[in-house]
Coordinates of C-alpha atoms in Angstrom, one line a residue:
X18 CA 20.6 97.7 11.8
X19 CA 21.0 101.0 13.6
X20 CA 23.7 103.3 12.0
X21 CA 23.0 106.6 13.7
X22 CA 20.8 108.4 16.1
X23 CA 20.3 111.8 17.5
X24 CA 18.7 112.3 21.0
X25 CA 17.5 116.2 21.5
X26 CA 15.1 118.5 23.2
X27 CA 15.3 117.0 26.8
X28 CA 12.2 117.0 28.9
X29 CA 13.5 118.9 31.8
X30 CA 16.5 118.2 33.9
X31 CA 18.5 114.8 33.6
X32 CA 20.9 115.2 36.2
X33 CA 19.2 112.7 38.2
X34 CA 17.9 110.3 35.2
X35 CA 21.4 110.4 33.4
X36 CA 23.9 111.9 36.1
X37 CA 24.2 115.2 34.0
X38 CA 22.0 117.7 32.4
X39 CA 22.6 116.8 28.7
X40 CA 21.0 119.0 26.1
X41 CA 21.8 116.4 23.3
X42 CA 23.2 112.7 22.6
X43 CA 24.7 111.8 19.2
X44 CA 25.4 108.1 18.5
X45 CA 27.2 106.3 16.0
X46 CA 28.1 102.9 14.8
X47 CA 31.8 102.1 14.5
X48 CA 33.5 98.8 13.4
X49 CA 36.8 97.9 15.3
X50 CA 38.8 94.4 15.7
X51 CA 36.3 93.6 18.4
X52 CA 33.2 94.0 16.6
X53 CA 30.6 96.8 16.0
X54 CA 29.8 99.4 19.0
X55 CA 28.3 102.5 19.5
X56 CA 30.2 105.9 20.3
X57 CA 27.9 108.4 22.3
X58 CA 29.1 111.9 22.3
X59 CA 27.0 113.5 25.2
X60 CA 26.6 117.3 25.1
X61 CA 25.8 119.6 28.1
X62 CA 25.7 123.5 27.7
X63 CA 29.4 123.7 28.2
X64 CA 31.1 120.2 27.8
X65 CA 31.3 117.0 25.9
X66 CA 31.4 113.6 27.6
X67 CA 31.8 110.1 25.8
X68 CA 30.8 106.8 26.2
X69 CA 30.6 103.3 23.9
X70 CA 27.7 100.9 24.2
X71 CA 27.8 97.3 23.2
X72 CA 25.6 96.4 20.0
X73 CA 23.6 94.6 21.9
X74 CA 22.8 97.5 24.3
X75 CA 21.6 99.9 21.8
X76 CA 17.9 99.0 21.4
X77 CA 17.5 99.3 25.3
X78 CA 19.1 102.7 25.6
X79 CA 17.3 104.3 22.9
X80 CA 13.8 102.7 24.4
X81 CA 14.8 104.0 27.8
X82 CA 15.7 107.8 26.5
X83 CA 13.0 108.4 23.8
X84 CA 9.9 110.1 25.2
X85 CA 11.1 110.0 28.8
X86 CA 14.3 111.7 28.8
X87 CA 14.1 113.2 25.3
X88 CA 11.4 114.5 23.4
X89 CA 13.1 113.9 20.0
X90 CA 15.0 111.1 18.4
X91 CA 16.2 110.6 14.9
X92 CA 17.4 107.4 13.9
X93 CA 19.2 106.2 10.7
X94 CA 18.8 102.5 9.8
X95 CA 20.4 100.7 6.9
X96 CA 16.8 100.9 5.3
X97 CA 15.1 104.0 6.7
X98 CA 15.2 107.3 8.8
X99 CA 13.0 107.1 11.8
X100 CA 12.1 110.2 13.6
X101 CA 10.4 109.9 17.1
X102 CA 8.7 113.3 18.3
X103 CA 7.0 113.1 22.1
X104 CA 4.2 116.0 22.8
X105 CA 3.5 117.7 25.8
X106 CA 1.1 115.0 27.2
X107 CA 3.8 112.2 27.1
X108 CA 2.4 110.5 23.6
X109 CA 5.1 109.8 20.9
X110 CA 4.7 109.6 17.3
X111 CA 6.8 107.7 15.2
X112 CA 7.6 108.7 11.5
X113 CA 9.5 106.7 8.8
X114 CA 10.9 107.4 5.7
X115 CA 13.0 105.0 3.3
X116 CA 16.8 105.9 2.6
X117 CA 17.2 106.1 -1.3
X118 CA 20.3 103.9 -1.5
X119 CA 21.7 102.8 -4.8
X120 CA 22.6 99.2 -5.3
X121 CA 26.2 98.8 -4.4
X122 CA 26.2 102.0 -2.5
X123 CA 28.1 101.9 0.7
X124 CA 25.2 102.3 3.2
X125 CA 27.4 104.1 5.8
X126 CA 28.6 106.7 3.5
X127 CA 25.3 107.1 2.5
X128 CA 24.1 107.6 6.2
X129 CA 27.4 109.9 6.9
X130 CA 28.7 107.2 9.3
X131 CA 32.0 105.7 8.8
X132 CA 31.5 101.9 9.4
X133 CA 34.8 100.9 7.6
X134 CA 37.4 98.6 9.7
X135 CA 39.9 99.9 12.0
X136 CA 42.7 101.4 9.8
X137 CA 46.5 100.6 10.4
X138 CA 47.8 102.3 13.4
X139 CA 51.4 102.8 14.1
X140 CA 50.8 101.1 17.6
X141 CA 48.9 98.5 16.4
X142 CA 46.1 96.6 18.1
X143 CA 47.4 92.8 19.3
X144 CA 51.1 93.8 19.6
X145 CA 51.2 94.7 23.9
X146 CA 52.9 98.2 24.2
X147 CA 54.1 98.4 27.8
X148 CA 52.9 101.9 28.8
X149 CA 49.4 101.4 27.2
X150 CA 49.0 98.2 29.4
X151 CA 50.0 100.2 32.4
X152 CA 47.7 103.0 32.0
X153 CA 44.7 100.5 31.4
X154 CA 44.1 101.5 27.5
X155 CA 45.4 97.6 26.5
X156 CA 45.1 94.1 27.6
X157 CA 48.1 92.0 28.6
X158 CA 47.7 90.5 25.2
X159 CA 47.7 93.8 23.3
X160 CA 43.5 94.2 22.9
X161 CA 42.7 97.7 23.1
X162 CA 39.9 98.0 26.2
X163 CA 36.4 99.2 24.4
X164 CA 35.9 102.3 26.6
X165 CA 39.6 103.5 25.7
X166 CA 39.4 103.1 22.0
X167 CA 38.9 107.1 21.7
X168 CA 42.3 107.4 23.5
X169 CA 43.9 104.8 21.6
X170 CA 42.9 106.7 18.2
X171 CA 44.2 109.8 19.6
X172 CA 47.7 108.7 20.7
X173 CA 48.0 107.1 16.9
X174 CA 46.7 110.1 15.4
X175 CA 49.2 112.3 17.1
X176 CA 52.3 109.8 16.2
X177 CA 51.2 110.2 12.5
X178 CA 52.1 113.7 13.2
X179 CA 55.2 112.9 15.0
X180 CA 56.3 110.4 12.4
X181 CA 55.4 113.4 9.5
X182 CA 57.6 116.0 11.4
X183 CA 60.7 114.1 12.6
X184 CA 62.5 113.8 9.1
X185 CA 62.3 117.6 9.0
X186 CA 63.8 118.0 12.6
X187 CA 66.4 115.7 11.5
X188 CA 67.3 117.9 8.4
X189 CA 67.3 121.0 10.4
X190 CA 69.6 119.2 13.3
X191 CA 72.1 118.2 10.5
X192 CA 72.1 121.6 9.1
X193 CA 73.3 123.1 12.3
X194 CA 75.7 120.3 12.5
X195 CA 74.1 119.1 15.6
X196 CA 73.6 115.2 16.6
X197 CA 70.4 113.2 16.3
X198 CA 69.2 113.2 19.8
X199 CA 65.9 114.7 19.8
X200 CA 65.0 117.2 22.7
X201 CA 61.4 117.4 23.2
X202 CA 59.1 119.5 25.9
X203 CA 55.5 118.5 26.2
X204 CA 53.9 121.5 28.2
X205 CA 50.3 120.7 29.7
X206 CA 51.2 117.1 29.6
X207 CA 48.6 115.9 32.3
X208 CA 48.6 112.1 32.5
X209 CA 51.1 112.1 30.0
X210 CA 49.8 109.5 27.4
X211 CA 51.0 111.4 24.3
X212 CA 54.5 112.1 26.1
X213 CA 54.6 107.9 27.0
X214 CA 53.7 107.4 23.5
X215 CA 56.4 109.7 21.6
X216 CA 59.1 108.2 23.9
X217 CA 58.0 104.5 22.7
X218 CA 57.8 105.8 19.2
X219 CA 61.1 107.2 19.0
X220 CA 63.0 104.7 21.1
X221 CA 61.3 101.3 20.3
X222 CA 60.3 102.2 16.7
X223 CA 62.6 104.3 15.1
X224 CA 65.5 103.6 17.2
X225 CA 66.5 107.7 17.7
X226 CA 68.1 108.8 20.7
X227 CA 65.7 111.1 22.5
X228 CA 65.4 113.4 25.6
X229 CA 62.0 114.3 26.9
X230 CA 60.5 116.4 29.6
X231 CA 56.8 116.7 30.6
X232 CA 55.6 119.7 32.4
X233 CA 52.3 120.0 34.4
X234 CA 51.1 122.1 37.2
X235 CA 49.7 118.9 39.4
X236 CA 52.0 117.7 41.5
X237 CA 50.3 114.4 42.1
X238 CA 50.1 114.0 38.4
X239 CA 53.7 114.5 38.2
X240 CA 54.7 112.2 40.7
X241 CA 52.3 109.6 39.1
X242 CA 54.3 109.9 35.6
X243 CA 57.5 109.9 37.2
X244 CA 56.6 106.8 39.1
X245 CA 55.6 105.1 35.9
X246 CA 58.9 106.1 34.2
X247 CA 60.5 104.4 37.1
X248 CA 58.3 101.4 37.0
X249 CA 58.8 101.1 33.3
X250 CA 62.6 101.7 33.6
X251 CA 62.3 104.6 31.0
X252 CA 65.4 106.2 30.2
X253 CA 65.6 110.2 29.4
X254 CA 62.3 110.7 30.3
X255 CA 61.3 113.3 32.8
X256 CA 58.3 115.0 34.3
X257 CA 58.2 118.4 36.4
X258 CA 55.8 120.3 38.2
X259 CA 55.3 123.7 37.2
X260 CA 53.4 126.8 35.1
X261 CA 54.5 126.8 31.4
X262 CA 54.9 130.9 31.5
X263 CA 57.5 130.4 34.3
X264 CA 59.1 127.7 33.1
X265 CA 63.2 128.1 32.1
X266 CA 65.1 125.7 30.5
X267 CA 68.9 126.1 30.7
X268 CA 70.0 128.7 28.1
X269 CA 72.8 126.2 27.1
X270 CA 72.8 125.4 23.5
X271 CA 72.9 121.7 23.8
X272 CA 69.4 121.6 26.1
X273 CA 67.7 123.8 23.7
X274 CA 64.3 121.9 22.4
X275 CA 64.0 120.6 19.1
X276 CA 60.2 119.9 19.5
X277 CA 57.5 121.2 21.7
X278 CA 54.3 119.6 22.2
X279 CA 51.2 121.0 23.6
X280 CA 47.8 119.4 23.8
X281 CA 44.9 121.3 25.1
X282 CA 46.9 123.7 27.1
X283 CA 43.9 125.6 28.6
X284 CA 43.8 129.3 27.0
X285 CA 46.7 131.5 27.0
X286 CA 48.9 128.9 28.3
X287 CA 49.3 127.7 24.8
X288 CA 50.5 131.2 24.0
X289 CA 53.1 130.9 27.0
X290 CA 54.3 127.5 25.2
X291 CA 54.4 129.2 21.6
X292 CA 56.3 132.3 22.9
X293 CA 59.1 129.8 24.8
X294 CA 59.3 127.9 21.7
X295 CA 59.8 130.9 19.3
X296 CA 62.4 132.4 22.1
X297 CA 64.6 129.1 22.1
X298 CA 64.5 128.8 18.2
X299 CA 62.4 125.4 18.7
X300 CA 62.8 123.6 15.3
X301 CA 59.0 122.2 15.2
X302 CA 55.9 122.8 17.4
X303 CA 52.8 120.7 17.6
X304 CA 49.9 122.3 19.6
X305 CA 46.3 121.3 19.9
X306 CA 44.6 124.6 21.6
X307 CA 41.9 124.3 24.1
X308 CA 39.6 127.2 26.0
X309 CA 40.5 130.0 23.8
X310 CA 38.7 132.2 26.7
X311 CA 41.1 135.4 26.3
X312 CA 39.7 137.2 23.1
X313 CA 36.1 136.1 23.7
X314 CA 36.6 137.7 27.5
X315 CA 37.5 141.1 25.8
X316 CA 34.8 141.3 23.3
X317 CA 32.4 140.2 26.0
X318 CA 33.3 143.2 27.9
X319 CA 33.3 145.6 24.9
X320 CA 29.7 144.5 24.2
X321 CA 28.5 144.6 20.4
X322 CA 29.3 147.6 18.3
X323 CA 26.4 148.1 15.8
X324 CA 28.5 149.7 13.3
X325 CA 31.0 147.1 12.6
X326 CA 31.0 144.8 10.0
X327 CA 31.6 141.9 12.4
X328 CA 28.5 142.9 14.4
X329 CA 26.8 139.9 13.2
X330 CA 29.6 137.4 14.6
X331 CA 29.7 139.5 17.9
X332 CA 26.0 139.6 18.8
X333 CA 25.0 136.2 20.0
X334 CA 27.5 134.5 22.6
X335 CA 27.9 131.3 21.4
X336 CA 28.7 132.6 17.7
X337 CA 31.2 135.1 19.5
X338 CA 32.9 132.3 21.3
X339 CA 33.3 130.0 18.0
X340 CA 34.3 133.4 16.3
X341 CA 36.9 134.3 19.2
X342 CA 38.3 130.7 19.4
X343 CA 38.9 130.7 15.5
X344 CA 40.4 134.1 15.6
X345 CA 42.7 133.0 18.5
X346 CA 44.1 130.3 16.5
X347 CA 44.5 132.3 13.4
X348 CA 46.1 134.8 15.1
X349 CA 48.7 132.7 16.8
X350 CA 49.5 130.9 13.3
X351 CA 50.0 134.4 11.8
X352 CA 52.3 135.5 14.7
X353 CA 54.4 132.1 14.0
X354 CA 54.5 132.8 10.6
X355 CA 56.0 136.1 11.0
X356 CA 58.6 134.7 13.6
X357 CA 59.9 132.5 11.1
X358 CA 58.0 129.3 10.8
X359 CA 56.0 127.7 8.0
X360 CA 52.6 127.1 9.7
X361 CA 49.7 124.7 9.1
X362 CA 46.3 124.6 10.5
X363 CA 45.2 120.5 10.4
X364 CA 42.5 118.4 11.8
X365 CA 43.8 116.8 14.8
X366 CA 41.2 113.9 15.4
X367 CA 37.7 113.5 14.0
X368 CA 35.1 116.0 15.4
X369 CA 32.8 113.1 16.9
X370 CA 35.7 112.1 19.2
X371 CA 36.5 115.6 20.1
X372 CA 35.4 119.1 19.4
X373 CA 38.9 120.4 20.1
X374 CA 40.4 119.2 17.0
X375 CA 42.6 122.1 15.3
X376 CA 46.3 121.3 15.5
X377 CA 48.8 123.9 14.8
X378 CA 51.9 122.6 12.9
X379 CA 55.0 124.9 12.9
X380 CA 58.0 124.0 11.3
X381 CA 61.1 126.5 11.6
X382 CA 62.4 127.9 8.2
X383 CA 66.2 126.9 7.6
X384 CA 67.8 130.0 8.9
X385 CA 71.0 131.6 7.0
X386 CA 74.5 131.6 9.0
X387 CA 74.4 134.8 11.0
X388 CA 70.8 135.4 10.8
X389 CA 67.9 134.9 13.6
X390 CA 64.6 134.4 12.9
X391 CA 62.4 137.2 12.3
X392 CA 60.6 138.9 14.9
X393 CA 56.6 139.4 14.5
X394 CA 57.1 142.6 16.8
X395 CA 55.4 145.9 14.9
X396 CA 53.7 143.3 12.1
X397 CA 50.2 143.2 14.1
X398 CA 47.5 141.9 11.9
X399 CA 45.0 144.9 11.2
X400 CA 42.1 142.9 12.9
X401 CA 43.7 143.3 16.2
X402 CA 43.5 147.4 16.1
X403 CA 39.9 147.1 14.5
X404 CA 38.4 145.0 17.1
X405 CA 40.5 146.7 20.0
X406 CA 41.6 143.6 21.3
X407 CA 45.5 142.4 22.9
X408 CA 45.7 138.9 22.0
X409 CA 48.3 137.0 24.4
X410 CA 50.5 135.6 21.6
X411 CA 50.8 139.4 20.2
X412 CA 51.8 141.0 23.7
X413 CA 55.5 141.9 23.9
X414 CA 57.0 140.7 27.2

């Protein structure tokens, strides 16, 4: 049985053969209630695409690609590791070596693959959830459609964070003498899988009153989400069209959000959302950043400074990009801490499903009567001036 495979070293352009110029394809076996399948993570130079194959399709898929589209393939089975190498003349050499697995060992763990059965999710398979059925993730009888398992896992993973943070929000509301109604804004909601999920979780599972608004710049998407809301007769859920940096909710106290969500808000859109949350004294923030270009662009324009101790991190474009991404989120976290929040950096979902897997979790510290949250102004980390950068999150409005 094949546990994993990695195809690399493409033999020229693959756009005609596979639809895109992939530079690498990683394949992992995974279990589900519907049986075994294979999860494909397909990399181009700038993007990652996902696909699923049935267990019966994997042999044919590898046969079609080894030696024709890719010159290198490493396969791990339950018994051995197989390496297939193709030379310039098109001849493929197959090398095999046994896996040294001790008796009683978990084969999947030895091979680095998670082959365990599906975990217990907040939204469980087998129980039809109206919005999941409507959005094509579940069938009418509650089975998760195989090609949508990644989205199903992502939704449940996010609900785990919601489940963990709601008690803290309710505690802060009680301390402030507020009612239980939880007010939420989802910035950059897109097709709103998570927005619908949070609404379902609060109203149907936790039986808590809520008011949720989703915001996105695409009018057709917003119209689509409002149409679903109407067809499913969902109360206190609304979607609006607009930019995060221009958004302005009523300043009346009763309309102040308790929780702000951002999932993959691109580049500085995440910063605008975080700033808005702090300005409104939002009790909690769950943010999964995306496309952190700003600092990388600034560093790229400056060029490599041979005198700086960080020169090895700035010399190569790919390394600089990853460094800039991590630095961006680290500075966001520090800004939130200095703005009066307790901050955690957590793994959103396994990297095998998405490379954008950092979640910033921030909860406002209890504020004593007569005192406001502290301001981050004037407390910039030294690395900002050291690198000569101006991160959006640390800019004064």
